Tab-separated table of C-alpha atoms and ligand atoms in Angstrom:
chain	number	residue	atom	x	y	z
A	1	MET	CA	-14.575	-17.251	2.665
A	2	LYS	CA	-11.947	-18.916	0.491
A	3	LEU	CA	-9.706	-16.072	-0.660
A	4	LEU	CA	-6.824	-15.681	-3.070
A	5	VAL	CA	-4.309	-13.078	-1.896
A	6	THR	CA	-1.973	-12.039	-4.703
A	7	GLY	CA	1.207	-10.450	-3.368
A	8	GLY	CA	0.528	-11.972	0.046
A	9	ALA	CA	4.258	-12.361	0.729
A	10	GLY	CA	4.798	-8.601	0.496
A	11	TYR	CA	4.472	-5.918	3.147
A	12	VAL	CA	0.787	-4.951	3.058
A	13	GLY	CA	-0.269	-8.294	1.574
A	14	SER	CA	1.301	-10.329	4.373
A	15	VAL	CA	-0.324	-8.236	7.105
A	16	CYS	CA	-3.704	-8.590	5.399
A	17	ALA	CA	-3.193	-12.320	4.856
A	18	ALA	CA	-2.374	-12.713	8.559
A	19	ARG	CA	-5.524	-10.816	9.593
A	20	LEU	CA	-7.651	-12.850	7.178
A	21	VAL	CA	-6.316	-16.137	8.594
A	22	GLU	CA	-6.900	-14.876	12.146
A	23	THR	CA	-10.506	-13.993	11.340
A	24	GLY	CA	-11.234	-17.488	10.056
A	25	HIS	CA	-10.865	-17.186	6.286
A	26	GLU	CA	-9.207	-19.827	4.121
A	27	VAL	CA	-6.257	-18.050	2.493
A	28	VAL	CA	-4.186	-18.982	-0.538
A	29	VAL	CA	-1.267	-16.657	-1.288
A	30	LEU	CA	-0.127	-16.299	-4.894
A	31	ASP	CA	3.239	-14.531	-5.006
A	32	ASP	CA	6.208	-14.939	-7.334
A	33	LEU	CA	8.528	-13.821	-4.513
A	34	SER	CA	10.156	-11.239	-6.791
A	35	THR	CA	9.880	-8.692	-3.979
A	36	GLY	CA	8.022	-10.710	-1.328
A	37	HIS	CA	9.399	-13.218	1.178
A	38	ALA	CA	8.166	-16.799	1.636
A	39	ASP	CA	8.620	-16.514	5.420
A	40	ALA	CA	6.230	-13.543	5.482
A	41	VAL	CA	3.323	-15.777	4.454
A	42	PRO	CA	1.338	-16.476	7.617
A	43	GLU	CA	1.012	-19.928	9.053
A	44	GLY	CA	-2.280	-21.391	7.983
A	45	ALA	CA	-2.096	-19.851	4.498
A	46	ARG	CA	-1.058	-21.901	1.478
A	47	LEU	CA	1.654	-20.354	-0.710
A	48	ILE	CA	1.712	-20.773	-4.476
A	49	ALA	CA	5.094	-19.318	-5.453
A	50	GLU	CA	4.326	-18.647	-9.103
A	51	ASP	CA	3.798	-15.769	-11.483
A	52	ILE	CA	0.151	-14.646	-11.827
A	53	ASP	CA	0.522	-14.590	-15.614
A	54	ASP	CA	1.486	-18.265	-15.680
A	55	VAL	CA	-1.032	-19.819	-13.311
A	56	ILE	CA	-3.995	-17.556	-12.621
A	57	GLY	CA	-6.495	-19.569	-14.713
A	58	PRO	CA	-5.801	-22.981	-13.146
A	59	VAL	CA	-5.571	-21.441	-9.662
A	60	LEU	CA	-8.959	-19.710	-9.895
A	61	ALA	CA	-10.471	-22.875	-11.392
A	62	GLU	CA	-10.201	-24.322	-7.836
A	63	GLY	CA	-13.050	-21.985	-6.879
A	64	PHE	CA	-12.650	-18.866	-4.730
A	65	ASP	CA	-15.085	-16.474	-3.057
A	66	GLY	CA	-12.819	-13.531	-3.729
A	67	VAL	CA	-9.437	-12.106	-4.627
A	68	LEU	CA	-7.425	-9.486	-2.782
A	69	HIS	CA	-5.029	-8.159	-5.388
A	70	PHE	CA	-1.876	-6.687	-3.817
A	71	ALA	CA	0.720	-7.971	-6.282
A	72	ALA	CA	2.178	-4.991	-8.127
A	73	LYS	CA	5.211	-2.974	-9.031
A	74	SER	CA	4.999	-0.084	-6.601
A	75	LEU	CA	8.014	2.214	-6.709
A	76	VAL	CA	7.229	5.686	-7.991
A	77	GLY	CA	10.832	6.480	-8.965
A	78	GLU	CA	11.353	3.197	-10.794
A	79	SER	CA	8.082	3.669	-12.661
A	80	GLN	CA	9.476	6.868	-14.161
A	81	GLN	CA	12.607	5.084	-15.360
A	82	ALA	CA	11.025	1.809	-16.536
A	83	PRO	CA	7.392	2.450	-17.570
A	84	ALA	CA	7.060	-0.785	-19.550
A	85	LYS	CA	7.674	-2.820	-16.409
A	86	TYR	CA	4.737	-1.007	-14.770
A	87	TRP	CA	2.293	-1.163	-17.669
A	88	GLN	CA	3.113	-4.836	-18.138
A	89	GLY	CA	3.398	-5.871	-14.492
A	90	ASN	CA	0.450	-3.842	-13.212
A	91	VAL	CA	-2.029	-3.313	-16.052
A	92	VAL	CA	-1.535	-6.348	-18.292
A	93	THR	CA	-1.293	-8.753	-15.360
A	94	SER	CA	-4.372	-7.259	-13.681
A	95	LEU	CA	-6.353	-7.617	-16.917
A	96	ARG	CA	-5.375	-11.286	-17.012
A	97	LEU	CA	-6.563	-11.623	-13.435
A	98	LEU	CA	-9.876	-9.874	-14.165
A	99	ASP	CA	-10.502	-12.067	-17.161
A	100	ALA	CA	-9.684	-15.241	-15.264
A	101	MET	CA	-12.052	-14.121	-12.479
A	102	ARG	CA	-14.822	-13.620	-15.040
A	103	GLU	CA	-14.135	-16.969	-16.646
A	104	HIS	CA	-14.194	-18.861	-13.351
A	105	GLY	CA	-17.020	-16.874	-11.728
A	106	THR	CA	-14.954	-15.424	-8.855
A	107	PRO	CA	-17.422	-12.924	-7.403
A	108	ARG	CA	-15.380	-10.409	-5.308
A	109	LEU	CA	-12.289	-8.269	-5.746
A	110	VAL	CA	-10.483	-5.927	-3.361
A	111	PHE	CA	-7.802	-3.990	-5.209
A	112	SER	CA	-4.808	-2.062	-3.862
A	113	SER	CA	-5.092	1.318	-5.517
A	114	THR	CA	-3.161	4.386	-4.427
A	115	ALA	CA	-3.233	8.075	-3.603
A	116	ALA	CA	-0.850	8.426	-6.544
A	117	THR	CA	-3.905	8.194	-8.842
A	118	TYR	CA	-4.793	11.786	-7.850
A	119	GLY	CA	-1.477	13.464	-8.609
A	120	GLU	CA	-1.078	17.042	-7.389
A	121	PRO	CA	-4.390	17.797	-5.633
A	122	ASP	CA	-6.331	21.072	-5.961
A	123	GLN	CA	-7.688	20.591	-2.452
A	124	VAL	CA	-6.700	18.690	0.652
A	125	PRO	CA	-7.923	16.548	2.275
A	126	ILE	CA	-8.441	14.606	-0.941
A	127	VAL	CA	-11.906	13.162	-1.542
A	128	GLU	CA	-12.643	10.293	-3.942
A	129	THR	CA	-14.380	12.637	-6.387
A	130	ALA	CA	-11.207	14.716	-6.809
A	131	PRO	CA	-9.725	14.807	-10.335
A	132	THR	CA	-7.343	11.936	-11.115
A	133	ARG	CA	-4.237	13.328	-12.800
A	134	PRO	CA	-1.343	11.055	-11.834
A	135	THR	CA	2.110	12.643	-11.957
A	136	ASN	CA	3.948	9.346	-12.390
A	137	THR	CA	3.628	6.071	-14.299
A	138	TYR	CA	2.949	4.101	-11.123
A	139	GLY	CA	-0.184	6.158	-10.402
A	140	ALA	CA	-1.234	6.058	-14.067
A	141	THR	CA	-1.105	2.253	-14.159
A	142	LYS	CA	-3.126	1.904	-10.945
A	143	LEU	CA	-5.717	4.356	-12.303
A	144	ALA	CA	-5.956	2.375	-15.548
A	145	ILE	CA	-6.694	-0.776	-13.531
A	146	ASP	CA	-9.337	1.084	-11.532
A	147	HIS	CA	-11.058	2.011	-14.799
A	148	ALA	CA	-10.880	-1.593	-16.026
A	149	ILE	CA	-12.411	-2.832	-12.765
A	150	THR	CA	-15.343	-0.426	-13.163
A	151	GLY	CA	-16.014	-1.939	-16.583
A	152	TYR	CA	-15.917	-5.500	-15.247
A	153	ALA	CA	-18.248	-4.625	-12.380
A	154	THR	CA	-20.762	-2.991	-14.706
A	155	ALA	CA	-20.610	-5.584	-17.476
A	156	HIS	CA	-20.061	-8.799	-15.544
A	157	GLY	CA	-21.482	-8.162	-12.072
A	158	LEU	CA	-18.154	-8.216	-10.234
A	159	ALA	CA	-18.342	-6.967	-6.625
A	160	ALA	CA	-15.296	-4.708	-6.504
A	161	VAL	CA	-13.654	-2.304	-4.093
A	162	SER	CA	-10.536	-0.244	-4.791
A	163	LEU	CA	-8.719	1.034	-1.738
A	164	ARG	CA	-6.548	4.071	-2.362
A	165	TYR	CA	-3.759	3.887	0.161
A	166	PHE	CA	-1.935	6.955	1.351
A	167	ASN	CA	1.440	6.365	3.094
A	168	VAL	CA	1.376	2.953	4.716
A	169	ALA	CA	3.702	2.502	7.688
A	170	GLY	CA	4.158	0.532	10.900
A	171	ALA	CA	4.282	-3.223	11.336
A	172	TYR	CA	2.268	-6.091	12.756
A	173	GLY	CA	4.518	-8.253	14.901
A	174	ARG	CA	6.731	-10.255	12.560
A	175	TYR	CA	5.063	-8.757	9.468
A	176	GLY	CA	6.655	-5.526	8.321
A	177	GLU	CA	8.376	-3.601	5.576
A	178	ARG	CA	11.566	-5.128	4.145
A	179	HIS	CA	12.410	-4.172	0.610
A	180	ALA	CA	15.684	-5.128	-1.055
A	181	VAL	CA	16.031	-1.532	-2.189
A	182	GLU	CA	14.346	0.745	0.326
A	183	THR	CA	12.914	4.048	-0.901
A	184	HIS	CA	10.283	4.830	1.745
A	185	LEU	CA	10.912	7.501	4.331
A	186	ILE	CA	10.218	5.752	7.657
A	187	PRO	CA	12.185	2.542	6.955
A	188	ILE	CA	15.081	4.631	5.624
A	189	VAL	CA	15.163	6.777	8.758
A	190	LEU	CA	15.034	3.624	10.882
A	191	GLN	CA	17.967	2.191	8.931
A	192	VAL	CA	19.930	5.260	10.017
A	193	ALA	CA	18.825	4.703	13.613
A	194	SER	CA	19.867	1.049	13.481
A	195	GLY	CA	23.281	1.912	12.016
A	196	THR	CA	22.898	0.392	8.540
A	197	ARG	CA	22.746	3.800	6.837
A	198	GLU	CA	24.725	6.918	7.640
A	199	LYS	CA	22.148	9.675	7.132
A	200	VAL	CA	18.816	10.504	5.552
A	201	ALA	CA	18.397	12.822	2.574
A	202	MET	CA	15.378	15.136	2.771
A	203	TYR	CA	14.145	15.571	-0.785
A	204	GLY	CA	13.505	19.303	-0.999
A	205	ASP	CA	12.832	21.932	1.667
A	206	ASP	CA	11.315	24.566	-0.619
A	207	TYR	CA	7.798	23.146	-0.959
A	208	PRO	CA	4.829	25.386	-0.095
A	209	THR	CA	4.359	23.746	3.327
A	210	ASP	CA	4.944	25.030	6.871
A	211	ASP	CA	8.524	23.769	7.123
A	212	GLY	CA	9.212	23.434	3.378
A	213	THR	CA	9.279	19.620	3.321
A	214	CYS	CA	6.580	17.381	1.809
A	215	VAL	CA	3.548	16.460	3.878
A	216	ARG	CA	2.078	12.947	3.814
A	217	ASP	CA	-0.715	11.053	5.549
A	218	TYR	CA	0.805	8.043	7.364
A	219	ILE	CA	-1.591	5.173	8.025
A	220	HIS	CA	-0.838	2.151	10.177
A	221	VAL	CA	-0.701	-1.070	8.168
A	222	VAL	CA	-3.019	-2.834	10.650
A	223	ASP	CA	-5.706	-0.155	10.229
A	224	LEU	CA	-5.251	-0.566	6.488
A	225	ALA	CA	-5.647	-4.351	6.750
A	226	ASP	CA	-8.830	-3.940	8.764
A	227	ALA	CA	-10.263	-1.763	5.986
A	228	HIS	CA	-9.686	-4.660	3.574
A	229	LEU	CA	-11.745	-6.990	5.759
A	230	LYS	CA	-14.545	-4.452	5.845
A	231	ALA	CA	-14.305	-3.844	2.092
A	232	LEU	CA	-14.590	-7.567	1.449
A	233	ALA	CA	-17.669	-7.856	3.640
A	234	ASN	CA	-19.328	-4.836	2.006
A	235	ALA	CA	-18.532	-5.554	-1.645
A	236	THR	CA	-21.732	-5.617	-3.703
A	237	GLY	CA	-22.273	-7.351	-7.061
A	238	GLY	CA	-22.204	-5.001	-10.055
A	239	GLU	CA	-20.639	-2.131	-8.087
A	240	HIS	CA	-17.112	-0.799	-8.041
A	241	ARG	CA	-16.577	1.343	-4.961
A	242	ILE	CA	-13.506	3.438	-4.327
A	243	TYR	CA	-12.286	4.485	-0.874
A	244	ASN	CA	-9.366	6.596	0.283
A	245	LEU	CA	-7.517	5.186	3.268
A	246	GLY	CA	-5.574	7.615	5.422
A	247	ASN	CA	-5.770	9.196	8.840
A	248	GLY	CA	-6.805	12.601	7.567
A	249	PHE	CA	-3.844	14.581	8.837
A	250	GLY	CA	-0.399	15.131	7.491
A	251	PHE	CA	3.155	15.082	8.801
A	252	SER	CA	6.111	16.700	7.086
A	253	VAL	CA	9.350	14.885	6.300
A	254	LYS	CA	11.002	16.874	9.104
A	255	GLN	CA	8.274	15.886	11.570
A	256	VAL	CA	8.650	12.216	10.650
A	257	ILE	CA	12.407	12.351	11.168
A	258	GLU	CA	11.876	14.064	14.526
A	259	ALA	CA	9.365	11.395	15.608
A	260	CYS	CA	11.911	8.713	14.665
A	261	ARG	CA	14.581	10.480	16.738
A	262	GLU	CA	12.256	10.506	19.745
A	263	VAL	CA	11.239	6.859	19.412
A	264	THR	CA	14.739	5.488	18.740
A	265	GLY	CA	16.838	7.864	20.837
A	266	HIS	CA	19.225	8.157	17.866
A	267	PRO	CA	20.246	11.607	16.525
A	268	VAL	CA	19.475	10.595	12.875
A	269	PRO	CA	21.633	12.946	10.815
A	270	ALA	CA	19.603	14.508	7.987
A	271	GLU	CA	20.584	16.741	5.076
A	272	VAL	CA	18.609	18.598	2.446
A	273	SER	CA	18.868	17.166	-1.097
A	274	PRO	CA	17.220	18.171	-4.373
A	275	ARG	CA	13.533	17.417	-4.865
A	276	ARG	CA	12.578	13.929	-6.071
A	277	SER	CA	10.750	13.895	-9.420
A	278	GLY	CA	6.985	13.294	-9.229
A	279	ASP	CA	6.541	14.178	-5.520
A	280	PRO	CA	3.405	16.242	-4.808
A	281	ALA	CA	3.868	18.772	-1.946
A	282	VAL	CA	0.937	17.584	0.178
A	283	LEU	CA	-1.055	14.332	0.112
A	284	VAL	CA	-3.627	14.021	2.861
A	285	ALA	CA	-6.737	11.844	2.640
A	286	SER	CA	-10.318	12.436	3.448
A	287	ALA	CA	-11.355	8.942	4.527
A	288	GLU	CA	-14.882	10.105	5.315
A	289	ARG	CA	-16.419	7.790	2.728
A	290	ALA	CA	-14.693	4.717	4.217
A	291	ARG	CA	-15.872	5.794	7.666
A	292	THR	CA	-19.504	6.255	6.716
A	293	GLU	CA	-19.937	3.451	4.166
A	294	LEU	CA	-17.600	0.781	5.567
A	295	GLY	CA	-17.804	1.723	9.238
A	296	TRP	CA	-13.991	1.874	9.251
A	297	LYS	CA	-12.145	3.975	11.770
A	298	PRO	CA	-8.359	4.071	12.049
A	299	GLU	CA	-7.346	3.176	15.610
A	300	ARG	CA	-3.556	3.656	15.453
A	301	VAL	CA	-3.257	7.281	14.395
A	302	ASP	CA	-0.416	8.433	16.637
A	303	LEU	CA	2.735	8.926	14.528
A	304	ALA	CA	5.066	7.926	17.374
A	305	GLY	CA	3.094	4.689	17.823
A	306	ILE	CA	3.305	3.921	14.108
A	307	VAL	CA	7.064	4.547	14.146
A	308	ARG	CA	7.468	2.471	17.343
A	309	ASP	CA	5.866	-0.581	15.723
A	310	ALA	CA	8.098	-0.204	12.664
A	311	TRP	CA	11.141	0.237	14.938
A	312	GLU	CA	10.373	-2.932	16.919
A	313	PHE	CA	10.099	-4.794	13.622
A	314	THR	CA	13.405	-3.319	12.366
A	315	GLN	CA	15.156	-4.312	15.579
A	316	SER	CA	13.770	-7.845	15.551
A	317	ARG	CA	15.025	-8.287	11.960
A	318	SER	CA	18.506	-6.996	12.779
A	319	GLN	CA	18.714	-9.425	15.728
A	320	GLU	CA	17.834	-12.316	13.396
A	321	ALA	CA	20.398	-11.225	10.758
B	1	UFG	N1	11.544	11.186	1.351
B	1	UFG	C1	12.705	11.834	1.695
B	1	UFG	N2	13.842	11.077	1.813
B	1	UFG	C2	13.869	9.742	1.578
B	1	UFG	C3	12.662	9.087	1.223
B	1	UFG	C4	11.519	9.852	1.111
B	1	UFG	O1	12.737	13.040	1.900
B	1	UFG	O2	14.940	9.128	1.682
B	1	UFG	C5	10.312	11.985	1.246
B	1	UFG	C6	9.655	11.910	-0.121
B	1	UFG	O3	10.196	12.871	-0.987
B	1	UFG	C7	8.199	12.174	0.241
B	1	UFG	C8	8.054	11.569	1.644
B	1	UFG	O4	9.394	11.450	2.152
B	1	UFG	O5	7.967	13.531	0.322
B	1	UFG	C9	7.434	10.208	1.641
B	1	UFG	O6	8.106	9.413	0.669
B	1	UFG	P1	7.895	7.852	0.525
B	1	UFG	O7	8.814	7.392	-0.555
B	1	UFG	O8	7.979	7.211	1.847
B	1	UFG	O9	6.389	7.739	0.058
B	1	UFG	P2	5.634	8.450	-1.170
B	1	UFG	O10	4.795	9.533	-0.597
B	1	UFG	O11	6.527	8.830	-2.265
B	1	UFG	O12	4.783	7.261	-1.765
B	1	UFG	C10	3.948	6.428	-0.984
B	1	UFG	C11	3.830	5.092	-1.671
B	1	UFG	C12	3.130	5.242	-2.976
B	1	UFG	C13	1.823	5.967	-2.780
B	1	UFG	C14	2.031	7.260	-2.049
B	1	UFG	C15	0.704	7.888	-1.802
B	1	UFG	O13	5.110	4.526	-1.885
B	1	UFG	O14	2.869	3.969	-3.489
B	1	UFG	O15	2.696	7.009	-0.845
B	1	UFG	O16	0.776	8.868	-0.827
B	1	UFG	F1	1.279	6.235	-3.977
């Protein structure tokens, strides 16, 4: 298929773009490089380094079989401080994309949604029919886009799949996580291990969990990318399907730090800090629907293995620097 990958110079987008190229698809990456990196675009993919808002019509006029829409503002904390940036950058831009797809007859869409659409869950593991009550602007904007996609599928026959990611981690060779301002737990802990940060702050140890720290479902970025390939192949005209993507079991902040200590051999000093606003205590996915309907099964579920891949990536970057 000829595919447009928005945000294909970012972390998840670049891994997916690489897997798409490897499996024989023709890939065009559209990324304004505001948070992505040109050298993360895989060989064999064409990069259009422009803003979606400026060029999406003419780009889609070339003719594409589908769009994988990763480009987004995706920091929970920032979304609480600067909501306009999120409503504009996520919702308004996605509506432009949807409309351009309708205008140019682009038949398929795979959208990066998020566990943050659910907010504080009543039950874990979280199933797709759980209530959606986002606790932050980031989750609210992604949920709004999900609703818009449903409308486009119903009214205009779009074949759409939203994938609700839980906590993506790990790396795929030279494709990994490198944000200018890092907020995610595993890369932060690995910065401590590699000596670029002194210690890690654990945001709260008084949550109703076994050790008092928040529990998350960490999914390997390669497993996540493989789900996108399956979603693309299974997308059906006029339907908008939603799938949670996680491993189905949770690790606490303390357990993650411990796994990083074991993998890196570094003591990783950690101290308890106040809670971070908008953090639910436990987010663990039921990915049963993705398993049964897409035939997807995560293969890289071991936390130490996920951390090891991220650590190898971190080390390779620090050698290049
Ligand atoms: N944490 C710390 N110290 C840090 C960084 C994080 O204790 O320095 C804690 C957080 O409070 C949280 C856990 O580690 O409890 C994981 O935090 P991340 O920032 O790594 O990830 P989040 O769970 O906040 O968010 C991620 C994605 C969101 C997505 C969410 C869904 O960034 O886009 O997973 O589970 F919505």
